[in-house]
XYZ file of C-alpha atoms in Angstrom:
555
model
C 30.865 7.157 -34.638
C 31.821 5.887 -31.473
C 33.544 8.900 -30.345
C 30.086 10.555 -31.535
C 27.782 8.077 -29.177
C 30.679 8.531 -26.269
C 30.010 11.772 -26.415
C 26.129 12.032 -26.736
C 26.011 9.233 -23.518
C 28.331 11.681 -21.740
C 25.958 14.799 -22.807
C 22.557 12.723 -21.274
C 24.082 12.115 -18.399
C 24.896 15.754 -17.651
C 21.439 16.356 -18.770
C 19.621 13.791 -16.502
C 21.911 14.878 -13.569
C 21.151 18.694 -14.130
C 17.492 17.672 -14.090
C 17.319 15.651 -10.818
C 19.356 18.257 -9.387
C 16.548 20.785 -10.367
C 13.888 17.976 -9.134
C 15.746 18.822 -5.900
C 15.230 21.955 -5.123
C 11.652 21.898 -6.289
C 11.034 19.012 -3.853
C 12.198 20.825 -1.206
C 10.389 23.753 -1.675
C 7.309 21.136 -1.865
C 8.453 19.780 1.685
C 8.744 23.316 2.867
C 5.245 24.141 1.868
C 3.554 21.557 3.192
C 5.305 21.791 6.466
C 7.668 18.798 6.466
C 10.962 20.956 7.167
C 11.153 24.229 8.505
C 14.080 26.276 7.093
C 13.762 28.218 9.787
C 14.232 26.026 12.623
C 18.009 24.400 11.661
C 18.301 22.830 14.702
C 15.492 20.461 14.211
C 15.960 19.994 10.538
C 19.870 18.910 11.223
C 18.498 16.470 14.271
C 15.927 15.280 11.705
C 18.605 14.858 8.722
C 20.942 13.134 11.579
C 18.294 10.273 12.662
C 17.198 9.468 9.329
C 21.080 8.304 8.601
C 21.369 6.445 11.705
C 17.641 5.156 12.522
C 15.778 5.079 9.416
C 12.548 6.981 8.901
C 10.163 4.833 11.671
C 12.494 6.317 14.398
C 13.185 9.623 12.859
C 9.665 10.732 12.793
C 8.119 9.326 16.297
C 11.889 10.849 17.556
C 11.021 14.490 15.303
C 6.973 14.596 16.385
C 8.025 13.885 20.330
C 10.457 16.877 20.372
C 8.013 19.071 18.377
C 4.242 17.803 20.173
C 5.218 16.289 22.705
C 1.644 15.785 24.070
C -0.234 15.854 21.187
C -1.778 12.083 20.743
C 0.560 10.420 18.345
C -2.115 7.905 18.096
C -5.550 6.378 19.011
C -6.776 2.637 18.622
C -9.161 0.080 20.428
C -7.419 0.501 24.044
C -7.274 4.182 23.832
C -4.323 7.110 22.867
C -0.786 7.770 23.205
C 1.357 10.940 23.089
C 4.233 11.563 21.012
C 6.089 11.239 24.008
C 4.785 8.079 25.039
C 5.378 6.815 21.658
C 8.969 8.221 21.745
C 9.863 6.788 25.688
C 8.224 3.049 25.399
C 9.630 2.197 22.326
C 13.003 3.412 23.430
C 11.744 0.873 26.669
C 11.146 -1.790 24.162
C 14.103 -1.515 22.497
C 16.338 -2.095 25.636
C 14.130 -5.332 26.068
C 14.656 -6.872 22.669
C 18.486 -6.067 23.529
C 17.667 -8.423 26.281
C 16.563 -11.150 23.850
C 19.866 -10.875 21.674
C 19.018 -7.979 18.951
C 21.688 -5.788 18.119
C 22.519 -3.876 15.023
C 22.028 -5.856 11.875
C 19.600 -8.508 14.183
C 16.383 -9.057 11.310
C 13.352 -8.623 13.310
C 10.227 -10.190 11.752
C 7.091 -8.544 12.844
C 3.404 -10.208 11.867
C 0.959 -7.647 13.597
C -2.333 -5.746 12.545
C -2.835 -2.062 13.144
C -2.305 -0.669 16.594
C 0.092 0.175 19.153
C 1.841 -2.975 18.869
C 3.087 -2.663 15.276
C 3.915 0.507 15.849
C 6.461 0.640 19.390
C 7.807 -2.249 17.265
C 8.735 -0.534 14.293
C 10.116 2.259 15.963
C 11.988 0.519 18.686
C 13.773 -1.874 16.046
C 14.984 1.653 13.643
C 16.429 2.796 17.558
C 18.031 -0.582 18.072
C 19.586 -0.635 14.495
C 17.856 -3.612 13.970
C 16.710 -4.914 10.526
C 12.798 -4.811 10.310
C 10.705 -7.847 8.445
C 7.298 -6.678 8.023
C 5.251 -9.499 7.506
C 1.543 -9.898 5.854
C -1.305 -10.581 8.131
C -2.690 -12.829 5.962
C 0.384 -15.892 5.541
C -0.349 -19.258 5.727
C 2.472 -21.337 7.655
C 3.911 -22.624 5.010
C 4.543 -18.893 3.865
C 5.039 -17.469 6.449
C 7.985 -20.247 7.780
C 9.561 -19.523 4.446
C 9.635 -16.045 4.285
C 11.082 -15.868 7.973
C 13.936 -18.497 6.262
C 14.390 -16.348 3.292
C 15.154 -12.872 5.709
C 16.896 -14.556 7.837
C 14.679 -13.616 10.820
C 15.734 -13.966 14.339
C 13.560 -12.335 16.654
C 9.812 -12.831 15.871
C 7.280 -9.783 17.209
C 3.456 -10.877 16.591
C -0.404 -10.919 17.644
C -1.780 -13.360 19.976
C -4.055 -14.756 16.884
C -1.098 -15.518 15.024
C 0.539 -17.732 17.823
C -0.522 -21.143 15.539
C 1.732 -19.859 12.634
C 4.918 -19.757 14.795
C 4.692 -23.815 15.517
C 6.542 -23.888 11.157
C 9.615 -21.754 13.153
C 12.410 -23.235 15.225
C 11.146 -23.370 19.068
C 14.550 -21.613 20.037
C 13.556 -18.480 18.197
C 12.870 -15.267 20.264
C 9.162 -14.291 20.299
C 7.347 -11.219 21.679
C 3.592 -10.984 21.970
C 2.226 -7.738 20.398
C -1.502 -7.721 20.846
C -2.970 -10.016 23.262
C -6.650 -10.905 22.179
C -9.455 -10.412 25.194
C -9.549 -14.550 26.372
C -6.614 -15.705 24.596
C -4.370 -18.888 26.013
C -0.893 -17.906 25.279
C 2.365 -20.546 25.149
C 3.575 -20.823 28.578
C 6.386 -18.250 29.236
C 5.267 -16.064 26.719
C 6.642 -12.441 26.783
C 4.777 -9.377 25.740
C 5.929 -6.101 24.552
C 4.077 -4.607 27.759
C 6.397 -6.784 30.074
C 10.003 -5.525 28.131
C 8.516 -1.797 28.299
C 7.807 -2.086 31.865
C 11.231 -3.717 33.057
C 13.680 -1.455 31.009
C 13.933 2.436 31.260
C 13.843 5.204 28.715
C 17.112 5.989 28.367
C 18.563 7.112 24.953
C 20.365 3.813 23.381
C 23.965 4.149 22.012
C 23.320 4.876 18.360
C 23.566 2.604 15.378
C 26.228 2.483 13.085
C 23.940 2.781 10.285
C 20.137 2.303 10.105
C 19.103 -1.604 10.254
C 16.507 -0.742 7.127
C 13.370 -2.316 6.331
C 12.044 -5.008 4.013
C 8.311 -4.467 2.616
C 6.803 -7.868 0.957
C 4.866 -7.650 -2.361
C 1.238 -8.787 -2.352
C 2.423 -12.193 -3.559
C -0.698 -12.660 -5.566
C 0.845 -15.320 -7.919
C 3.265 -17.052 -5.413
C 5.636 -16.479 -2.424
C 5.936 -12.547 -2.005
C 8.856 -10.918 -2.718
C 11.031 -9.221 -0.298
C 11.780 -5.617 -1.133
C 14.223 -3.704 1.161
C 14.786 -0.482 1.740
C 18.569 0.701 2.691
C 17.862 3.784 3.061
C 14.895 6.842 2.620
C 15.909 9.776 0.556
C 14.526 12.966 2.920
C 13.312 13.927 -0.132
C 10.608 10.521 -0.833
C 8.155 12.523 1.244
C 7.451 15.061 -1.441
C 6.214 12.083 -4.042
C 3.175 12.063 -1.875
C 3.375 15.340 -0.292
C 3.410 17.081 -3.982
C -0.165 15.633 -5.039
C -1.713 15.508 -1.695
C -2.522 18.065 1.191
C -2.007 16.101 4.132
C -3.199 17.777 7.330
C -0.424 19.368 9.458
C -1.393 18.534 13.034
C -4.344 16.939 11.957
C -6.114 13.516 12.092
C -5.740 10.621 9.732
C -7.420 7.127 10.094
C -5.347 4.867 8.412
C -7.016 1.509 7.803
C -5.118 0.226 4.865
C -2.590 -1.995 6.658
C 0.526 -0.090 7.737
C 2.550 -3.230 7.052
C 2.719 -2.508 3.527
C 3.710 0.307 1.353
C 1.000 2.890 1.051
C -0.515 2.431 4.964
C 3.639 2.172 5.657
C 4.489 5.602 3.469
C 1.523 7.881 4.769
C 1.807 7.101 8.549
C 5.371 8.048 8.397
C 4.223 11.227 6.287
C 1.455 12.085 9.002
C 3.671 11.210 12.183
C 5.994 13.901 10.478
C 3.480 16.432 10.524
C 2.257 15.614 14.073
C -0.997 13.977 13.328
C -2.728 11.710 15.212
C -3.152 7.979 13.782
C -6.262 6.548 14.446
C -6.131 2.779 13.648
C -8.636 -0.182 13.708
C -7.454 -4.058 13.842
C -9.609 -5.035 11.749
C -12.052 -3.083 9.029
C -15.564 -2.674 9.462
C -17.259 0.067 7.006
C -19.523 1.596 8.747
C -17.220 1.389 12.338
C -15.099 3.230 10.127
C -17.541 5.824 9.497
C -18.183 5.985 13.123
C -14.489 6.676 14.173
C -14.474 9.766 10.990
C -17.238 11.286 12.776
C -16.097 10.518 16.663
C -12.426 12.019 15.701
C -13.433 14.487 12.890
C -10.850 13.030 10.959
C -9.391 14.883 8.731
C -8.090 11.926 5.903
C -8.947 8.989 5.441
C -6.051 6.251 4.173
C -8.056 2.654 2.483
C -7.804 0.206 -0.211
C -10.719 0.120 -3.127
C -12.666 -2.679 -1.824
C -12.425 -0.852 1.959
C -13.921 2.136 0.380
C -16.072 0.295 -2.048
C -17.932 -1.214 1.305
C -18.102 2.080 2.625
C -19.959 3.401 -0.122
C -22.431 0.372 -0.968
C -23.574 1.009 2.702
C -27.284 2.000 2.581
C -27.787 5.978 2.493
C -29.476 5.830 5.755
C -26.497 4.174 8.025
C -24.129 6.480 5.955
C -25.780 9.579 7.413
C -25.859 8.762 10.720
C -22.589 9.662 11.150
C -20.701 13.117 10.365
C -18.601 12.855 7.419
C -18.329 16.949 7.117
C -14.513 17.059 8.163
C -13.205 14.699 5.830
C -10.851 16.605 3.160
C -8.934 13.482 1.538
C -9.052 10.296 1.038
C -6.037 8.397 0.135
C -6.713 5.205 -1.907
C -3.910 2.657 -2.989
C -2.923 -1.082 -3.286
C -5.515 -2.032 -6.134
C -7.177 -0.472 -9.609
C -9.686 1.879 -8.822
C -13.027 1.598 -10.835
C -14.466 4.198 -12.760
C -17.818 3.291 -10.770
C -16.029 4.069 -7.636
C -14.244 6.906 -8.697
C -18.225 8.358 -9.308
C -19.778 7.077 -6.613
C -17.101 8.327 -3.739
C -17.739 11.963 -5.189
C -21.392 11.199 -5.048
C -21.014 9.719 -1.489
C -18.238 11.948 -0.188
C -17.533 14.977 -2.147
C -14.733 15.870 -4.377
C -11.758 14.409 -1.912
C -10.358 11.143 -3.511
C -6.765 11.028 -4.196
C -6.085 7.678 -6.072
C -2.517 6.739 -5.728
C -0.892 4.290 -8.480
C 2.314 3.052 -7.622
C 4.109 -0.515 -6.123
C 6.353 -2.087 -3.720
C 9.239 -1.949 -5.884
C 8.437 1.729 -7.635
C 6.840 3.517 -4.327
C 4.573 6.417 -5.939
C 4.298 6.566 -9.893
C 1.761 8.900 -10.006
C -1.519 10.481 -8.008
C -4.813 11.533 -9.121
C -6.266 14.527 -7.622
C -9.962 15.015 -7.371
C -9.800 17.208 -10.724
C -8.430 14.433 -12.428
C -10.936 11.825 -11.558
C -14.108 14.386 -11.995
C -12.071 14.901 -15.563
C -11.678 11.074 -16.301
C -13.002 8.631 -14.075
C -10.223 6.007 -12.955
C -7.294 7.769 -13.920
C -4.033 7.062 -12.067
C -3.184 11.037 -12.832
C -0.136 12.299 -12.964
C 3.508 11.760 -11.846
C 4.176 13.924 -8.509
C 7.784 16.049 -8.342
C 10.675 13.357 -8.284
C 8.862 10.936 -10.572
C 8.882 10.382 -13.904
C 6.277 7.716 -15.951
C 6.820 6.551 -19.748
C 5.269 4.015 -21.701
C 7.450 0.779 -23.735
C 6.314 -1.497 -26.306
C 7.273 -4.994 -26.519
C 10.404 -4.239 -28.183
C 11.446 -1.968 -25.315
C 10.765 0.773 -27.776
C 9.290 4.096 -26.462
C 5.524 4.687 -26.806
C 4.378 8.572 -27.700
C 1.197 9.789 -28.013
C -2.363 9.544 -26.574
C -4.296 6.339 -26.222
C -1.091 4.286 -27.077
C -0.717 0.956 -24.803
C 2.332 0.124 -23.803
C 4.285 -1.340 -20.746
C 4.289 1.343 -17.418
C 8.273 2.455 -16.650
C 9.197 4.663 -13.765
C 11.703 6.669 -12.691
C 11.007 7.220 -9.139
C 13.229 9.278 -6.432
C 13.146 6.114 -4.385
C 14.992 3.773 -6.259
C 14.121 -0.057 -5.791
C 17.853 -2.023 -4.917
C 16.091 -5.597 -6.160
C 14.529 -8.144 -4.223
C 16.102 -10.087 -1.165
C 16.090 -13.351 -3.337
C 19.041 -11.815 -5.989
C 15.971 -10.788 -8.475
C 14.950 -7.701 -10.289
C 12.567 -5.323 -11.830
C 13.597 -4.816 -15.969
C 15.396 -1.242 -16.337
C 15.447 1.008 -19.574
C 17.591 3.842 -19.571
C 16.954 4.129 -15.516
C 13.423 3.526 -16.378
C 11.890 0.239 -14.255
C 8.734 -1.936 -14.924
C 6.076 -1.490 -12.982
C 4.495 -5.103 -14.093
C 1.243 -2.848 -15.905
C 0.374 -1.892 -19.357
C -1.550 0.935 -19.733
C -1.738 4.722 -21.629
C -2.065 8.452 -21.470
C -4.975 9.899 -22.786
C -5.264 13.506 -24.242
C -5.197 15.356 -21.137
C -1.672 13.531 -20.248
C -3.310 11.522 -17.663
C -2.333 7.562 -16.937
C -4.766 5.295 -17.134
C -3.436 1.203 -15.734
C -5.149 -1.549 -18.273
C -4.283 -4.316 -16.461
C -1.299 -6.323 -14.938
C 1.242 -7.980 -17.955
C 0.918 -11.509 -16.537
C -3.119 -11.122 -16.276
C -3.732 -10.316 -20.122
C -5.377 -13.387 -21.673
C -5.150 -14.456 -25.357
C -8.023 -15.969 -26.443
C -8.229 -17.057 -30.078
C -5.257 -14.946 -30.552
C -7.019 -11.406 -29.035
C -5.281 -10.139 -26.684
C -7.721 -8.992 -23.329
C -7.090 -7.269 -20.170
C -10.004 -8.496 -17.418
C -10.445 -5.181 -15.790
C -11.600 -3.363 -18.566
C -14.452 -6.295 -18.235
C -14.788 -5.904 -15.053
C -15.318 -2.260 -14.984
C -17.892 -2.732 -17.117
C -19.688 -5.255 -15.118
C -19.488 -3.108 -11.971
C -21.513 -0.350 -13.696
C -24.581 -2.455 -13.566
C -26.837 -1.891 -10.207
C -27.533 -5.607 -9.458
C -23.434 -6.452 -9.282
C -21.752 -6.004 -6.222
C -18.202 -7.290 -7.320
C -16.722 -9.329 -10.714
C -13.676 -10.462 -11.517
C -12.850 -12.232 -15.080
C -10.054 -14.719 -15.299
C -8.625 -16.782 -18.373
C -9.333 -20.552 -17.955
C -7.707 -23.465 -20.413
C -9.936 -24.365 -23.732
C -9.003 -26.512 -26.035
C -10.599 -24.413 -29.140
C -9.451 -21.297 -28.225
C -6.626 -21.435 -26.168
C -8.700 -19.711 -23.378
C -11.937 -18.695 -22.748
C -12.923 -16.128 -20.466
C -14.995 -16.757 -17.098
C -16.557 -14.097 -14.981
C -16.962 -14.401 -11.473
C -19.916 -12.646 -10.234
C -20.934 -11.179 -6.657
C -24.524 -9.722 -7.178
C -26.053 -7.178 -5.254
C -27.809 -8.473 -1.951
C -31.079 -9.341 -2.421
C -30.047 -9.193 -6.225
C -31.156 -12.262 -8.558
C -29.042 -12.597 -12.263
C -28.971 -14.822 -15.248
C -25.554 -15.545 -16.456
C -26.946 -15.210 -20.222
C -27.658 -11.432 -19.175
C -24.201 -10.948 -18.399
C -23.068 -11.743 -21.658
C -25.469 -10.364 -23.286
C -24.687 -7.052 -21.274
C -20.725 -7.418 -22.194
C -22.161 -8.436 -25.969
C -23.952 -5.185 -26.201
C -20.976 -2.950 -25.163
C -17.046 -4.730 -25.832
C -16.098 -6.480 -29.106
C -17.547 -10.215 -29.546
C -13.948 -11.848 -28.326
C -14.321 -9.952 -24.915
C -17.656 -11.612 -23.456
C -17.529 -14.371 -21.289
C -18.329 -18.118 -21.710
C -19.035 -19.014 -18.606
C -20.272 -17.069 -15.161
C -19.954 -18.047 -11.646
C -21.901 -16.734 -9.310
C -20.150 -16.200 -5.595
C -20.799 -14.566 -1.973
C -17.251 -13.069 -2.355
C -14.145 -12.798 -4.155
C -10.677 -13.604 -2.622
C -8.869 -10.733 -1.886
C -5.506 -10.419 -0.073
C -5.133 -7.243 3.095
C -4.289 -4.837 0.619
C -7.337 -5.543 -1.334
C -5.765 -6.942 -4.739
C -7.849 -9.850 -6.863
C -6.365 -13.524 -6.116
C -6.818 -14.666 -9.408
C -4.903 -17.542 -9.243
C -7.379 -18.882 -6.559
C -10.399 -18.221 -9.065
C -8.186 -19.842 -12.076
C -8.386 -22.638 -10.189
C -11.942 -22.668 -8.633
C -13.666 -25.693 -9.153
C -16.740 -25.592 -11.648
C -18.712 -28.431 -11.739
């Protein structure tokens, strides 16, 4: 028997390597369709293939787009445009300077910036200096932010002008460089900006790494101190996880206004600065400024975050159409649950052109719903892209077949997650690793995300997952926003209260709200109490802060 199961591990194995090795070649091919390699330019594909191992992607691409388009604008934000080349030369300018200030290989550089030029000489200049690259959530406290610098080890600090008050929690002998200087701002005296180390230094080439510095993404952190979650190393192959699902524009235009320091703003400007598009970027998001920019640039995709786009299309009709929305092909959403609601109403707003990515920090892309999908089934996360693999678990780390079966989300992604900087981990199952969701396939074979494992609330011993709740509530007219959360009671264990945001100019009884939920989910799903808000706290990336409305004071 055990020479039997020696044997049958042995025979998987050879299976699952014969399998990624075909997932190869077909990602590849998806690469070379969509215009990410060119087979027949080997020159440029070995250059590209040589910077990835010694820069890391940030470098590689700004380094690949400057050789191909030069002068095509590599990017566009409130003080105006830059060319690939510009890109490519000041950051190489920056990164002598931060040589000046002690980085060197290795050197953890922790950047705290929001989207523009700034963020992005930085990241690029720190892959060319073989630096390690911290990229830090524009919305930390001090106390979070001082410990997350501890926990990477940080040394040189690159941030906004807004941001200076958050730097008083770090040791005054730290290195700082100012990023974004704010029209009026006072700044610390002596204070050095990124303009001042690009001006003194020249653009000479740097002696080259001995191996790229990497880069370390946080997780949202919605339920306590976020998570570091490095990446080594990119597989030249990660691009075709997005790439498969998604048409991204080869020399086009994308305005990215999901923040680029985390993982889907992060993943899709690399992917677009690959193709040569131009990035056009706003500090801060406005809906219908957005709008504005997609008809001044005739952008070509749009990159947001569900409440971003929810904004965008709760906007009355007649500010929507004074703007030109006729070029827009895509638009890329990530970093929360879509709605079925939304998932209507963009199609009804904006065509058939949503792409609704589901994936994580730790997993990258699980899987992408095309605009098929979500005409077919409102909501759906879709399907896993080439590389990617999703399966379902029970409890008992038991496999889940079958449609409409819950069970516990497990990916195998061509980006594999190395654990978090604090030692921790994701739970593995035969390569398989948690995504943190439960959710199920229905008959078409396409995902659907229930909730989050550590959200479900038991409540007289039935089990409920909020956003199923909440997608009901946000089918009603007079509701801008919900959110349902599980609070302590001493009968049932807990109870459920909603959190309401009503339409402007909307007036609604709580007792209609549970009535409404009465008349459509089972009796144990309705809430006890409703709170009426003006808003809901959300982090950058758009995800619910329950914990904060857990904890909301009802009087």
């Amino acid at each position: 028997m055990g020479l039997d199961f020696g044997i049958g591990s042995v025979l998987h194995g050879v299976r699952r390597k014969a399998v990624q090795a075909g997932e190869a070649v077909r990602a590849i091919n998806v690469l070379r369709q969509r215009g990410l390699i060119d087979l027949g330019n080997l020159g440029e594909t070995v250059a590209m293939a040589k910077d990835g191992r010694q820069l890391g992607p940030q470098a590689t691409c700004v380094r690949h787009a400057a050789r191909q388009w030069p002068e095509r604008l590599a990017l566009i934000d409130e003080r105006g445009s830059m060319t690939f080349r510009q890109l490519d030369e000041d950051s190489t300018r920056l990164a002598r300077g931060l040589q000046t200030l002690g980085v060197e290989p290795g050197t953890v550089i922790g950047i705290l910036a929001r989207d523009h030029r700034g963020l992005l000489l930085a990241m690029v200049a720190a892959g060319k200096a073989g630096a390690r690259l911290a990229l830090m959530n524009t919305g930390f406290a001090k106390p979070q932010f001082a410990q997350v610098c501890e926990r990477e080890n940080v040394k040189v600090v690159l941030h906004d002008s807004e941001f200076v008050g958050l730097l008083d929690a770090l040791p005054p002998e730290l290195p700082r460089v100012i990023t974004w200087v704010d029209e009026g701002a006072e700044l610390p005296e002596g204070a050095t900006t990124i303009e001042e180390l690009i001006r003194e230094h020249p653009p000479t080439e740097l002696p080259v790494p001995p191996k790229p510095g990497g880069f370390v993404i946080l997780t949202s952190g919605t339920t306590g101190l976020p998570k570091g979650a490095p990446r080594e190393a990119v597989s030249p192959l990660a691009s075709a996880q997005i790439a498969d699902r998604i048409p991204f524009p080869p020399q086009g235009t994308m305005l990215i206004v999901s923040p680029i320091f985390h993982s889907t703003g992060q993943a899709t400007w690399l992917l677009s600065t690959s193709l040569g598009a131009t990035t056009v970027m706003m500090r801060r998001f406005d809906a219908e400024r957005t709008l504005a920019l997609i008809a001044e640039h005739k952008v070509d995709m749009l990159v947001a975050v569900p409440t971003m786009l929810h904004r965008m299309v709760e906007l009355a009709p007649e500010i929507r159409d004074r703007y030109d929305r006729s070029t827009l092909k895509g638009i890329v959403l990530a970093g929360s649950a879509l709605s079925p609601e939304l998932s209507v109403r963009t199609a009804e707003v904006f065509g058939p052109v949503l792409y609704n990515l589901y994936g994580s920090t730790e997993c990258a892309v699980a899987t992408v719903a095309q605009p098929a999908d979500l005409a077919l089934a409102p909501g759906t996360a879709g399907r896993a892209p080439i590389t990617c693999e999703v399966v379902l678990f029970d409890e008992n780390d038991k496999r889940v077949h079958g449609p409409n079966m819950q069970g516990r989300i497990f990916i195998r992604s061509g980006s594999p997650f190395e654990g978090y900087t604090d030692g921790r981990h994701k739970q593995i199952i035969d390569g398989y690793m948690s995504s943190g969701d439960t959710g199920h396939f229905d008959e078409n074979g396409l995902l659907f995300v229930d909730g989050r494992d550590d959200d479900m609330i038991v409540s007289g011993g039935e089990n409920v997952f909020p956003q199923e709740v909440e997608n009901l509530l946000l089918e009603r007219e007079d509701i801008f926003d919900a959110a349902v959360v599980g609070v302590d009671d001493v009968e049932f264990g807990k109870r459920l209260r909603a959190f309401v945001v009503p339409e402007p100019g909307r007036t609604i009884e709580a007792e209609d709200i549970k009535a409404y939920v009465k008349g459509n989910l089972a009796r144990y799903k309705v809430p006890r109490d409703v709170v009426f808000l003006d808003d809901l706290p959300r982090n950058a990336t758009g995800k619910l802060l329950r914990k904060q409305l857990v904890e909301y004071p009802v009087g």
